[in-house]
């Protein structure tokens, strides 16, 4: 058996590079062209392949070593027939290092025999094509700084083959580099159910369909720094949870949204009047605390009336059955610094406008302070998302599963409305009702909006 020295080949413009990954160990049986180490310059990382098959006898470098062309990588006991003792010494056929860099480097593997007099390497196989690896984002200090996963081309390839999202793998190598061992243990933990990928967590609804069967092409991977400076921020915990829920709901529910306008001129006048009354009463000392009433409280009451008239809007799908709720718990979307939260007004049918307003303001405050309990966010049969305090005209609210409908409300505006004889200035409230087409149909949704409009137009109708 002859021992041959495997050396760092000509690596192009790179005078000295750092060893950032050892891809083989003593005793490994390797194939010709198998990658041995990964080296990194300030511009690129590349893998150094072996031009010979054999068994690794001794590693001649360690992680972090600086190497250059001719540096000894390892001693290899060449496989039978790999070395031809009689052949004159000559450069090995090229075995190109795989480069993850703007420019690929083609370099012959430098090999010298040590155990036998002047052995020469056998002709090496054709170089491995680096093309698929060159398409990967370059690993360089800038890339690390912006949070791109730190991994060699072969590890990236390995991860790609297994469908492992590199960004979610914790690297155990030098400077947090991800190794093939990290990819294996990540895969093992996924298979054992100990963890799941972010995509799976976001796509997997309670019913068990993980969305993988959708046959979608992968999400675009873009190095945004190519186009300008960027900043990366972690999603808050609430954003992550709500994103996963919204994604599932959007993908799983066949949404349709009906838009409508309703005349709230008289209701708004009433709202302003009762708020003034409360203020006066507080000033005169008859009422210690003033509860401000907003349009949302009336909307909650109006929706309760509409849900009573159209019970399928207050239902949930359960397998082959529809669960029709006989309680009226209404969720309302609250915008908080950490993301969207949906507190619930329980038994809204049994509460008055002041009580609902009071509870809403307490729950909205708790939401903004991050103090809502799970019980305060559960049990809704229908949800309202009001952007009325902000603006806009119409939008498509996403249904809050397992509910089957949600009402979106935007800012009311004074508009000219034809009364049959003349245009009258009326305060119009834009409504956007999203509904689950598995449960509700368009005619039912239109009727719901019309009825809601009638109630908001003349609130005495809730008594009928
Ligand atoms: N038209 C015109 N003005 C409206 C209105 C409407 N439809 N709805 C509310 N307003 C007014 C209020 O009267 C109040 O006016 P004043 O300051 O003059 O008294 C102002 O807008 C602010 O109201 P508010 O937002 O504080 O109160 P609210 O009861 O309407 O809403 C809450 C409470 C918690 C729902 C709201 O603050 C909020 O967070 N909204 C955002 C919901 C959201 O993000 N939805 C999107 C979900 S999808 O991403």
XYZ file of C-alpha atoms and ligand atoms in Angstrom:
513
model
C 0.000 0.000 0.000
C 1.281 3.431 -0.785
C 0.605 6.617 1.098
C 0.057 9.687 -0.965
C -0.023 13.297 0.093
C -3.081 15.295 -0.805
C -2.262 18.971 -0.986
C -4.187 22.162 -1.495
C -4.298 22.767 -5.229
C -3.955 26.021 -7.085
C -6.817 28.046 -5.667
C -6.609 30.914 -8.055
C -6.324 34.401 -6.666
C -6.505 33.367 -3.036
C -3.057 33.577 -1.433
C -4.068 32.207 1.943
C -7.379 30.794 3.077
C -8.780 29.494 6.373
C -9.905 25.917 6.953
C -13.497 26.233 8.134
C -14.690 22.667 7.842
C -13.131 19.205 7.963
C -15.323 16.920 5.935
C -13.464 13.652 6.506
C -11.715 12.013 9.436
C -8.990 9.437 9.900
C -10.205 5.998 8.840
C -12.777 7.313 6.340
C -12.865 5.600 2.991
C -13.221 8.297 0.407
C -13.918 8.406 -3.279
C -12.038 10.375 -5.870
C -13.461 13.909 -6.035
C -15.001 13.653 -2.608
C -14.709 16.955 -0.782
C -12.119 16.863 2.010
C -12.173 20.302 3.555
C -13.832 23.666 3.097
C -11.682 26.730 3.022
C -12.741 30.318 3.149
C -11.212 33.561 2.005
C -12.691 36.985 2.622
C -14.550 36.630 -0.684
C -15.597 33.012 -1.018
C -15.695 29.565 0.447
C -14.704 26.506 -1.544
C -14.370 22.804 -1.086
C -11.140 21.015 -1.781
C -11.782 17.595 -3.314
C -9.502 14.572 -3.398
C -8.224 13.418 -6.739
C -7.848 9.865 -5.392
C -9.911 7.213 -3.744
C -8.534 5.576 -0.593
C -8.489 5.545 3.175
C -7.592 8.650 5.180
C -4.519 7.834 7.282
C -3.630 11.157 8.771
C -5.108 14.646 8.737
C -2.429 17.272 8.432
C -4.456 20.345 9.309
C -7.064 21.511 11.767
C -9.999 23.883 11.836
C -8.869 27.470 11.697
C -5.500 26.697 10.040
C -4.375 29.041 7.323
C -3.457 27.199 4.145
C -2.363 28.024 0.633
C -1.510 26.209 -2.537
C 0.693 23.198 -1.697
C -0.306 22.963 1.965
C -0.650 19.344 3.028
C -4.250 18.315 3.657
C -3.905 14.621 4.515
C -2.143 11.358 3.895
C -4.168 8.878 1.947
C -3.680 5.166 1.597
C -4.556 4.961 -2.037
C -7.042 2.377 -3.146
C -5.657 -0.465 -5.221
C -4.968 0.667 -8.772
C -5.256 4.311 -7.860
C -1.513 4.874 -7.966
C 0.686 3.659 -10.791
C 4.256 3.425 -9.430
C 5.935 3.315 -12.784
C 4.284 6.341 -14.233
C 6.295 9.558 -14.280
C 5.223 12.285 -11.906
C 2.727 14.635 -13.484
C 0.054 16.976 -12.403
C -3.187 15.301 -11.602
C -6.125 15.795 -13.832
C -8.198 18.703 -12.589
C -10.527 18.163 -9.721
C -12.040 21.549 -9.330
C -12.759 22.889 -5.890
C -16.397 23.748 -5.643
C -16.597 27.452 -5.089
C -19.429 29.413 -3.647
C -18.278 32.719 -4.952
C -18.751 35.108 -7.797
C -15.929 33.384 -9.672
C -15.361 29.654 -9.772
C -11.792 28.432 -9.436
C -10.620 25.437 -11.415
C -7.583 23.899 -9.805
C -5.767 20.597 -10.179
C -5.447 18.625 -6.967
C -1.798 18.684 -6.028
C -0.702 15.189 -5.145
C 2.652 13.680 -4.337
C 3.382 10.052 -3.476
C 5.479 9.464 -0.368
C 5.567 5.772 0.272
C 6.759 4.591 -3.092
C 9.455 6.022 -5.291
C 8.023 8.643 -7.593
C 4.520 7.351 -7.765
C 2.160 9.363 -9.870
C -1.535 9.725 -9.551
C -3.811 7.884 -11.835
C -5.808 10.029 -14.161
C -8.516 11.555 -12.063
C -12.117 11.471 -13.126
C -13.662 14.444 -14.854
C -14.104 17.399 -12.556
C -17.308 17.672 -10.628
C -19.484 20.395 -12.021
C -19.667 23.253 -9.547
C -22.624 24.875 -11.255
C -25.434 23.984 -8.827
C -23.369 25.196 -5.907
C -22.391 28.412 -7.588
C -26.070 29.355 -7.612
C -26.096 29.445 -3.811
C -25.621 32.733 -1.985
C -21.962 33.427 -1.379
C -20.713 32.899 2.112
C -18.776 35.946 3.137
C -18.608 38.129 6.210
C -21.362 40.378 4.861
C -23.620 37.392 4.327
C -23.038 36.243 7.910
C -23.680 39.694 9.210
C -27.107 39.797 7.580
C -27.985 36.384 8.907
C -27.555 34.075 5.920
C -26.889 30.520 7.074
C -23.226 29.799 7.377
C -22.571 26.493 5.592
C -20.334 24.935 2.972
C -21.597 24.146 -0.531
C -21.821 20.420 0.174
C -23.781 21.023 3.372
C -26.107 23.357 1.477
C -26.538 20.711 -1.194
C -27.201 18.058 1.451
C -29.783 20.306 3.128
C -31.404 21.028 -0.231
C -31.685 17.311 -1.002
C -33.405 16.674 2.318
C -35.541 19.800 2.117
C -34.006 21.122 5.338
C -34.404 24.906 5.784
C -30.821 25.918 6.540
C -31.883 29.117 8.228
C -33.494 27.057 10.996
C -30.488 24.825 11.688
C -28.153 25.748 14.535
C -24.533 25.439 13.486
C -22.078 23.690 15.773
C -18.989 24.334 13.667
C -16.418 27.077 13.751
C -18.097 30.519 13.959
C -21.486 28.816 14.116
C -21.003 27.095 10.799
C -23.619 24.449 9.969
C -22.131 21.000 9.410
C -23.629 17.870 7.901
C -23.957 16.506 11.460
C -26.164 19.501 12.301
C -28.322 18.769 9.260
C -28.645 15.130 10.354
C -29.613 15.971 13.907
C -32.095 18.594 12.713
C -33.682 16.003 10.403
C -33.782 13.463 13.239
C -35.544 15.905 15.546
C -38.117 16.703 12.836
C -38.745 13.004 12.195
C -39.126 12.248 15.895
C -41.633 15.086 16.204
C -39.445 16.863 18.778
C -39.523 19.973 16.619
C -40.988 21.212 13.370
C -39.937 23.607 10.669
C -41.422 27.107 10.699
C -43.121 26.371 7.360
C -44.729 23.229 8.794
C -45.803 25.062 11.924
C -47.386 27.778 9.798
C -49.008 25.464 7.279
C -50.253 22.756 9.609
C -53.848 23.283 10.654
C -55.554 21.313 13.403
C -56.958 18.921 10.799
C -53.456 17.673 9.981
C -53.058 18.891 6.385
C -49.578 20.361 6.384
C -49.927 22.077 3.015
C -47.031 20.064 1.595
C -49.462 18.468 -0.834
C -50.241 21.851 -2.373
C -47.392 21.291 -4.805
C -46.260 24.892 -4.536
C -42.894 26.051 -5.776
C -40.454 27.082 -3.033
C -40.545 30.549 -1.542
C -38.164 32.887 -3.434
C -34.782 33.213 -1.760
C -33.446 36.693 -2.417
C -30.273 38.321 -1.206
C -31.847 41.739 -0.639
C -28.466 43.290 0.148
C -27.737 43.112 -3.557
C -30.297 45.865 -4.021
C -29.616 48.066 -1.023
C -29.079 48.135 2.733
C -31.484 46.128 4.865
C -32.137 45.506 8.542
C -33.321 42.166 9.943
C -35.697 41.906 12.880
C -37.148 38.859 14.593
C -40.921 38.493 14.476
C -42.508 38.938 17.891
C -44.001 35.811 19.462
C -47.513 37.174 18.874
C -46.761 37.950 15.243
C -45.465 34.403 14.739
C -48.574 32.881 16.288
C -51.005 35.137 14.431
C -49.095 34.655 11.156
C -49.418 30.882 11.478
C -53.143 31.154 12.180
C -53.814 33.664 9.405
C -51.854 31.586 6.917
C -53.792 28.445 7.756
C -57.120 30.266 7.621
C -56.347 31.922 4.304
C -55.226 28.682 2.715
C -57.913 26.408 4.183
C -61.030 28.565 3.971
C -62.609 29.492 0.634
C -63.081 33.178 1.405
C -65.468 35.521 -0.351
C -65.924 39.143 0.728
C -69.102 41.191 0.202
C -68.715 44.943 0.461
C -71.546 47.255 1.329
C -72.245 50.707 2.786
C -74.750 51.539 5.458
C -76.196 54.797 6.618
C -75.224 55.509 10.237
C -76.123 59.199 10.289
C -78.771 58.840 12.991
C -76.834 56.276 14.982
C -73.733 58.482 15.009
C -75.857 61.427 16.211
C -77.188 59.191 19.011
C -73.657 58.006 19.872
C -72.352 61.571 20.110
C -75.369 62.536 22.226
C -74.940 59.740 24.759
C -71.210 60.451 25.038
C -72.015 64.099 25.749
C -74.580 63.035 28.313
C -72.026 60.850 30.067
C -69.489 63.637 30.134
C -72.009 66.085 31.557
C -73.120 63.571 34.109
C -69.496 62.956 35.155
C -68.872 66.689 35.452
C -71.920 67.139 37.639
C -70.600 64.379 39.891
C -73.386 61.907 39.162
C -71.081 59.484 37.430
C -67.542 58.804 38.575
C -66.189 57.176 35.436
C -67.030 58.072 31.854
C -67.318 55.174 29.459
C -66.714 56.403 25.941
C -68.971 54.687 23.422
C -67.540 54.083 19.950
C -69.315 52.777 16.863
C -67.812 49.351 17.501
C -70.063 48.755 20.525
C -73.133 49.348 18.357
C -71.665 47.112 15.663
C -71.283 44.296 18.178
C -74.924 44.615 19.208
C -76.054 44.885 15.585
C -74.060 41.787 14.669
C -75.655 39.837 17.503
C -79.070 40.685 16.005
C -77.881 39.635 12.528
C -76.390 36.391 13.895
C -79.723 35.583 15.523
C -81.468 36.082 12.200
C -78.785 34.207 10.184
C -77.513 31.507 12.572
C -75.100 29.891 10.079
C -72.870 32.971 10.472
C -72.434 31.935 14.122
C -71.411 28.363 13.352
C -68.365 26.145 12.861
C -67.689 23.190 10.620
C -67.023 19.942 12.471
C -66.434 17.140 9.993
C -69.718 16.463 8.248
C -71.658 18.607 10.715
C -72.281 22.272 11.295
C -72.181 23.382 14.921
C -74.689 26.199 15.395
C -73.892 28.176 18.506
C -76.603 29.367 20.802
C -74.354 31.844 22.520
C -73.163 35.180 21.153
C -69.473 35.734 21.894
C -68.004 38.392 19.602
C -64.271 38.777 19.008
C -62.782 42.113 17.991
C -59.371 42.597 16.391
C -57.110 44.843 18.435
C -53.989 46.384 17.002
C -51.144 46.175 19.542
C -47.450 47.101 19.345
C -46.655 43.379 19.239
C -49.209 42.458 16.598
C -52.818 41.549 16.149
C -54.850 40.136 19.067
C -58.516 39.163 19.215
C -60.129 39.592 22.656
C -63.686 38.330 22.998
C -66.802 39.975 24.432
C -68.664 37.043 25.935
C -72.481 36.918 25.912
C -72.758 40.173 24.003
C -76.490 39.516 23.618
C -76.925 39.933 27.356
C -74.951 43.165 27.662
C -75.813 46.790 27.038
C -73.835 49.284 24.970
C -72.115 50.819 28.016
C -71.091 47.465 29.408
C -69.753 46.362 26.033
C -67.869 49.654 25.621
C -66.398 49.333 29.100
C -65.263 45.744 28.495
C -63.886 46.575 25.080
C -61.724 49.334 26.407
C -60.449 47.109 29.256
C -59.727 44.203 26.916
C -58.071 46.473 24.314
C -55.822 47.914 27.048
C -54.927 44.427 28.263
C -54.157 43.430 24.675
C -51.838 46.386 24.198
C -50.138 45.667 27.557
C -49.712 41.996 26.593
C -51.859 40.912 29.552
C -54.766 39.111 27.887
C -55.411 35.643 29.271
C -56.129 32.740 26.890
C -59.712 32.646 28.231
C -60.199 36.267 27.198
C -59.214 35.398 23.664
C -61.229 32.231 23.175
C -64.759 31.204 22.399
C -65.710 33.752 19.742
C -68.427 32.735 17.292
C -67.978 35.771 15.050
C -65.342 38.515 14.824
C -65.319 42.198 13.914
C -62.204 43.928 12.644
C -62.622 47.692 12.807
C -60.225 50.050 11.089
C -62.736 52.853 11.567
C -60.433 54.817 13.869
C -57.695 54.728 11.241
C -59.203 55.068 7.775
C -59.498 53.209 4.507
C -62.511 52.171 2.526
C -62.834 48.377 2.213
C -60.594 45.396 2.867
C -60.744 41.607 2.993
C -60.622 40.459 6.600
C -59.382 36.886 7.085
C -61.830 34.595 8.855
C -60.757 33.572 12.340
C -61.120 29.751 12.234
C -63.106 27.855 13.324
C -65.518 30.737 12.810
C -67.117 31.055 9.386
C -67.439 34.812 8.952
C -65.853 38.093 9.950
C -66.998 41.682 9.528
C -64.478 44.336 8.474
C -65.401 47.972 9.065
C -63.658 51.085 7.780
C -64.001 54.782 8.460
C -67.404 56.361 7.932
C -67.557 59.348 5.621
C -70.179 61.911 4.768
C -71.486 61.227 1.285
C -74.228 62.536 -0.995
C -77.001 59.921 -1.015
C -79.982 60.155 -3.359
C -83.269 59.995 -1.426
C -85.462 59.842 -4.539
C -85.790 63.604 -4.829
C -82.417 65.074 -3.917
C -78.949 64.218 -2.688
C -78.720 64.277 1.074
C -75.526 64.357 3.137
C -75.437 61.004 4.950
C -72.748 59.379 7.082
C -71.913 56.108 5.349
C -70.088 53.229 6.985
C -68.214 50.826 4.681
C -68.673 47.152 5.585
C -66.650 44.198 4.301
C -68.041 40.808 5.242
C -65.794 37.787 4.563
C -67.515 34.411 4.718
C -66.675 30.761 4.298
C -68.202 29.570 1.047
C -68.439 26.027 2.386
C -71.082 27.200 4.852
C -72.513 30.418 3.485
C -73.414 31.493 -0.022
C -73.395 34.893 -1.691
C -77.131 35.473 -1.356
C -76.984 34.773 2.373
C -74.033 37.131 2.781
C -75.806 39.897 0.859
C -78.889 39.424 3.077
C -76.723 39.567 6.215
C -75.180 42.882 5.106
C -78.535 44.352 4.119
C -80.030 43.385 7.467
C -77.023 44.750 9.356
C -77.393 47.981 7.391
C -81.056 48.191 8.328
C -80.254 47.822 12.006
C -77.428 50.330 11.917
C -79.690 52.655 9.943
C -82.416 52.427 12.567
C -81.228 50.813 15.776
C -84.785 50.360 17.083
C -84.917 47.323 14.814
C -82.833 45.286 17.294
C -85.948 45.224 19.434
C -88.092 43.625 16.742
N -65.747 55.606 11.368
C -65.293 56.804 11.787
N -64.685 56.977 12.979
C -64.547 55.886 13.762
C -65.000 54.620 13.389
C -65.634 54.508 12.124
N -66.075 53.346 11.663
N -64.709 53.742 14.358
C -64.096 54.434 15.314
N -63.997 55.739 14.968
C -63.417 56.810 15.733
C -63.816 56.732 17.194
O -65.068 57.313 17.402
C -62.675 57.468 17.834
O -62.912 58.845 17.592
P -62.516 59.960 18.688
O -61.088 59.773 19.004
O -62.828 61.255 18.036
O -63.384 59.691 19.863
C -61.480 57.101 17.003
O -62.006 56.633 15.756
C -60.609 56.002 17.606
O -61.412 54.893 17.949
P -60.713 53.631 18.625
O -59.968 52.881 17.612
O -59.943 54.086 19.805
O -61.921 52.801 19.199
P -62.748 51.648 18.535
O -63.703 51.225 19.577
O -63.307 52.054 17.238
O -61.704 50.476 18.277
C -60.039 48.840 18.738
C -61.055 49.807 19.333
C -59.308 48.160 19.853
C -60.732 47.828 17.875
C -59.072 49.652 17.853
O -58.356 50.560 18.644
C -58.136 48.830 17.053
O -57.161 48.274 17.569
N -58.385 48.742 15.741
C -57.527 48.045 14.791
C -58.081 46.678 14.462
C -57.226 46.025 13.418
O -56.027 46.129 13.438
N -57.867 45.379 12.452
C -57.189 44.800 11.356
C -57.108 43.339 11.534
S -56.441 42.598 10.124
O -54.899 42.939 10.272
